[in-house]
XYZ file of C-alpha atoms in Angstrom:
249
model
C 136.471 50.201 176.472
C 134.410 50.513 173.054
C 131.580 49.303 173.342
C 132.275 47.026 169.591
C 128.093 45.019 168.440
C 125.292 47.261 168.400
C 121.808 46.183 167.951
C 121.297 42.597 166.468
C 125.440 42.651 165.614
C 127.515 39.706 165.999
C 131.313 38.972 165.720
C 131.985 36.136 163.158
C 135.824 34.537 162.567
C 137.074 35.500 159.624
C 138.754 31.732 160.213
C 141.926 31.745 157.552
C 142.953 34.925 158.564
C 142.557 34.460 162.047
C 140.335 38.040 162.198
C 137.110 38.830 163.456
C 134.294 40.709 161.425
C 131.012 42.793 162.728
C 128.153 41.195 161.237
C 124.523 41.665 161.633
C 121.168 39.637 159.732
C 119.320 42.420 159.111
C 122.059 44.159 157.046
C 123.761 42.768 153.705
C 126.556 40.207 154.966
C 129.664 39.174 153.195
C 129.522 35.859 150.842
C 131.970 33.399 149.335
C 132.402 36.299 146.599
C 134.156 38.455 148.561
C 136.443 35.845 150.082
C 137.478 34.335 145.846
C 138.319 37.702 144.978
C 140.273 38.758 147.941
C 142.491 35.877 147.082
C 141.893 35.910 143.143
C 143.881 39.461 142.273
C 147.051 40.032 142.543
C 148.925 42.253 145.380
C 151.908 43.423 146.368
C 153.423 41.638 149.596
C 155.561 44.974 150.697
C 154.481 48.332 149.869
C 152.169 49.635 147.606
C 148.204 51.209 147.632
C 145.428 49.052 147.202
C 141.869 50.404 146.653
C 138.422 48.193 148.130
C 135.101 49.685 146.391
C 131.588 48.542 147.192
C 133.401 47.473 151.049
C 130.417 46.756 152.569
C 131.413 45.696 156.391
C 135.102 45.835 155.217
C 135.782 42.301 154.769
C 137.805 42.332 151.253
C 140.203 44.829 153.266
C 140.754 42.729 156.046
C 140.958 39.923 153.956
C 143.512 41.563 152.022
C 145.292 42.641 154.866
C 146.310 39.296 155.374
C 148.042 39.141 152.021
C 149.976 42.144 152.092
C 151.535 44.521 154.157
C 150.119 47.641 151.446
C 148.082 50.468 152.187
C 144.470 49.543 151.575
C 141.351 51.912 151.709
C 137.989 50.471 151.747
C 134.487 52.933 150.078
C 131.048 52.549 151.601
C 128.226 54.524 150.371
C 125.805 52.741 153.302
C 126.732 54.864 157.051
C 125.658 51.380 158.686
C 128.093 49.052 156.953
C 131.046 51.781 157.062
C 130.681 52.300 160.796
C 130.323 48.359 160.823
C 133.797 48.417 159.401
C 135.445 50.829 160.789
C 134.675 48.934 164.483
C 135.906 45.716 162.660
C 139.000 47.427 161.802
C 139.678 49.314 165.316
C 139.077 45.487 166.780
C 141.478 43.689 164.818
C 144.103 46.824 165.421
C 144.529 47.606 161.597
C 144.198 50.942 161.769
C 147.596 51.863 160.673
C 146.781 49.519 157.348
C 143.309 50.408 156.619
C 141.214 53.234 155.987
C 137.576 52.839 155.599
C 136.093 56.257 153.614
C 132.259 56.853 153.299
C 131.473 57.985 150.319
C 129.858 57.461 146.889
C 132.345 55.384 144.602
C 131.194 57.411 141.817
C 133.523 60.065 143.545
C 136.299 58.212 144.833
C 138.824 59.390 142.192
C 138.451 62.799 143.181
C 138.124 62.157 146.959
C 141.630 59.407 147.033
C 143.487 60.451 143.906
C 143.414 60.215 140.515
C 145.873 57.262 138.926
C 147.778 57.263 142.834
C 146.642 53.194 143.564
C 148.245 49.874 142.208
C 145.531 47.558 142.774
C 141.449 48.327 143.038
C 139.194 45.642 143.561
C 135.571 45.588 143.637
C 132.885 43.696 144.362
C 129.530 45.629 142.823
C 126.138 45.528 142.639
C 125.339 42.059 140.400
C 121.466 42.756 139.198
C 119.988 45.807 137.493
C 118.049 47.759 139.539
C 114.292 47.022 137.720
C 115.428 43.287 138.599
C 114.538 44.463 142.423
C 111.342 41.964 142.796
C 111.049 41.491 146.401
C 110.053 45.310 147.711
C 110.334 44.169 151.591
C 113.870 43.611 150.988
C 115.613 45.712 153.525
C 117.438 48.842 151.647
C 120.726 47.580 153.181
C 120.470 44.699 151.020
C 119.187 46.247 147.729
C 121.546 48.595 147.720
C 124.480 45.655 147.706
C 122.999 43.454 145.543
C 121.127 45.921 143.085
C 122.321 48.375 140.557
C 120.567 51.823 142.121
C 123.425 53.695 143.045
C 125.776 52.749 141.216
C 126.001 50.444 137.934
C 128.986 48.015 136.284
C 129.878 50.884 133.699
C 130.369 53.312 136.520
C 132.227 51.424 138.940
C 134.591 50.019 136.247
C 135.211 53.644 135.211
C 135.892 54.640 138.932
C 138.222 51.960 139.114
C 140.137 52.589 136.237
C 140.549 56.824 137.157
C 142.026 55.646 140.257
C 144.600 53.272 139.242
C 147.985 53.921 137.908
C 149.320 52.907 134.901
C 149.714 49.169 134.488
C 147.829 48.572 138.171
C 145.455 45.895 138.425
C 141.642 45.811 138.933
C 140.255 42.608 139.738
C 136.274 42.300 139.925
C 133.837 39.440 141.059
C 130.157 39.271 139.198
C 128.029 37.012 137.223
C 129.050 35.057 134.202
C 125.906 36.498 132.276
C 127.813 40.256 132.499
C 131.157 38.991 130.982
C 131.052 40.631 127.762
C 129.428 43.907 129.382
C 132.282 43.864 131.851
C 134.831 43.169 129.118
C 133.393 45.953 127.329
C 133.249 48.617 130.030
C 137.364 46.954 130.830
C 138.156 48.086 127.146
C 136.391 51.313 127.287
C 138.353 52.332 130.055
C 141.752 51.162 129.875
C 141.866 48.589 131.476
C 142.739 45.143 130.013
C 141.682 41.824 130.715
C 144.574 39.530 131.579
C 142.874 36.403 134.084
C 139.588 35.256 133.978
C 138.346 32.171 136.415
C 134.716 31.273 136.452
C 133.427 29.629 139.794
C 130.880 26.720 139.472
C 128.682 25.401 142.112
C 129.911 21.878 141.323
C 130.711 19.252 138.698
C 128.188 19.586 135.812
C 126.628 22.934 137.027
C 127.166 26.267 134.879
C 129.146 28.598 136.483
C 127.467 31.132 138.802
C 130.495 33.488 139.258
C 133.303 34.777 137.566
C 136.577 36.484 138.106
C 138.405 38.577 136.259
C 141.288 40.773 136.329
C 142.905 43.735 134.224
C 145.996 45.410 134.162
C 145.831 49.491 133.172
C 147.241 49.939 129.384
C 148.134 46.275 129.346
C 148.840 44.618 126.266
C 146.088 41.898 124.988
C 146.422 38.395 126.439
C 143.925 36.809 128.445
C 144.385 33.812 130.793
C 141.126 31.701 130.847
C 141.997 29.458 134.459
C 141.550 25.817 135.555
C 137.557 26.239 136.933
C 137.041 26.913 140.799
C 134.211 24.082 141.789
C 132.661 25.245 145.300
C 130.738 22.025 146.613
C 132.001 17.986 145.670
C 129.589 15.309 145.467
C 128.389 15.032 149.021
C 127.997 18.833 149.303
C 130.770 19.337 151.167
C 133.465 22.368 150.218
C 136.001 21.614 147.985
C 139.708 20.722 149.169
C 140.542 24.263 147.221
C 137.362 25.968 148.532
C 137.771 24.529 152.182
C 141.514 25.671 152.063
C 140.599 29.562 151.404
C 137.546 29.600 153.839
C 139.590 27.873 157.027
C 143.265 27.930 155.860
C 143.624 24.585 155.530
C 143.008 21.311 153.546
C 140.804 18.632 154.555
């Protein structure tokens, strides 16, 4: 039997999806992020390819796999989280749905195929790498959270070499990059159709944002109702609760 935590690991429920993920503290571990856009873009139910970049432990692919029965392939640059996710995918018996590649997503249109997927999404590196101030941060982390591998420009031109015309990319990151992400969109084909920015509650500015573009899509942008995380009494949302646990308190 394989032998599925190593180290400090632990197995967490991935609770609406009734899944289990490898976790561990002293590597970068999924957030709410990667749970709003795994339910934010758009996917096929039946058939189709779907492209995961910046995977981390795999979590937006077996999120996703929940949503559709497509193909999905998940990048990792970091050896650690992609043999983290490859265990969380063996575990939950997805191999037939999803691949997890290691690899720089800098090359992942000439390692999967150039303009072969319908859907990427991607979940990158929010701050710029000289915003690194903490230097006992473990690399695991920086790497995640930190532009030094790879930057917005570059993983919004990956994303866009990969996808077909009119696929979708859908991307999570901080309100303050909007009009560099909407630029780097243009740039490279693809055009911004929803946008839904996330607030931490009532009367707080928004801390993330969501947005999704369609490949040679014509200009029309959807600005949607706001996603408020926490009510009054700090408690989840209705909405919030209901994509975390699969149901509504």
């Amino acid at each position: 039997m394989e032998q599925w935590l190593q180290n400090d690991e632990r197995l967490d429920y991935l609770l609406a999806e009734d899944l289990r993920i490898i976790q561990s503290p002293s590597v970068f571990s999924f957030s709410l992020d990667a749970v709003l856009l795994s339910r934010f873009v758009n996917v096929p139910k039946q058939k189709g390819d779907i492209v995961d970049l910046c995977s981390g432990n795999g979590v937006i692919p077996l999120f996703l796999s929940a949503r559709t029965k497509a193909n999905i392939t998940g990048v990792e640059l970091q050896p650690r989280l992609y043999d983290m996710a490859c265990r969380s995918v063996r575990f939950n018996k997805l191999e037939e749905q999803i691949t997890m590649k290691l690899g720089d997503v800098k090359d992942a249109p000439n390692a999967l195929g150039i303009e072969k997927y319908d859907v990427v999404t991607c979940n990158p590196p929010y701050f710029l790498a000289h915003e690194l101030s903490d230097k006992n941060v473990s690399e695991h982390y920086a790497i995640a959270r930190h532009e030094i591998h790879l930057s917005l420009e570059e993983a919004i031109f990956a994303s866009s070499r990969l996808l077909k015309q009119g696929g979708k990319a859908a991307f999570v990151h901080r309100p303050g990059r909007l009009l560099d992400i909407v630029t780097a969109m243009r740039a490279n084909r693809l055009e911004p159709k929803r946008i839904r920015f996330v607030y931490p509650k009532m009367g707080k500015e928004a801390n993330t944002l969501l947005i999704e573009g369609i490949k040679d899509g014509k200009p029309d942008l959807k600005v949607l109702p706001p996603l408020y995380v926490y009510n009054d009494n700090n408690e989840y949302t209705a909405e919030v609760s209901e994509l975390l646990y699969g149901e509504r308190k």
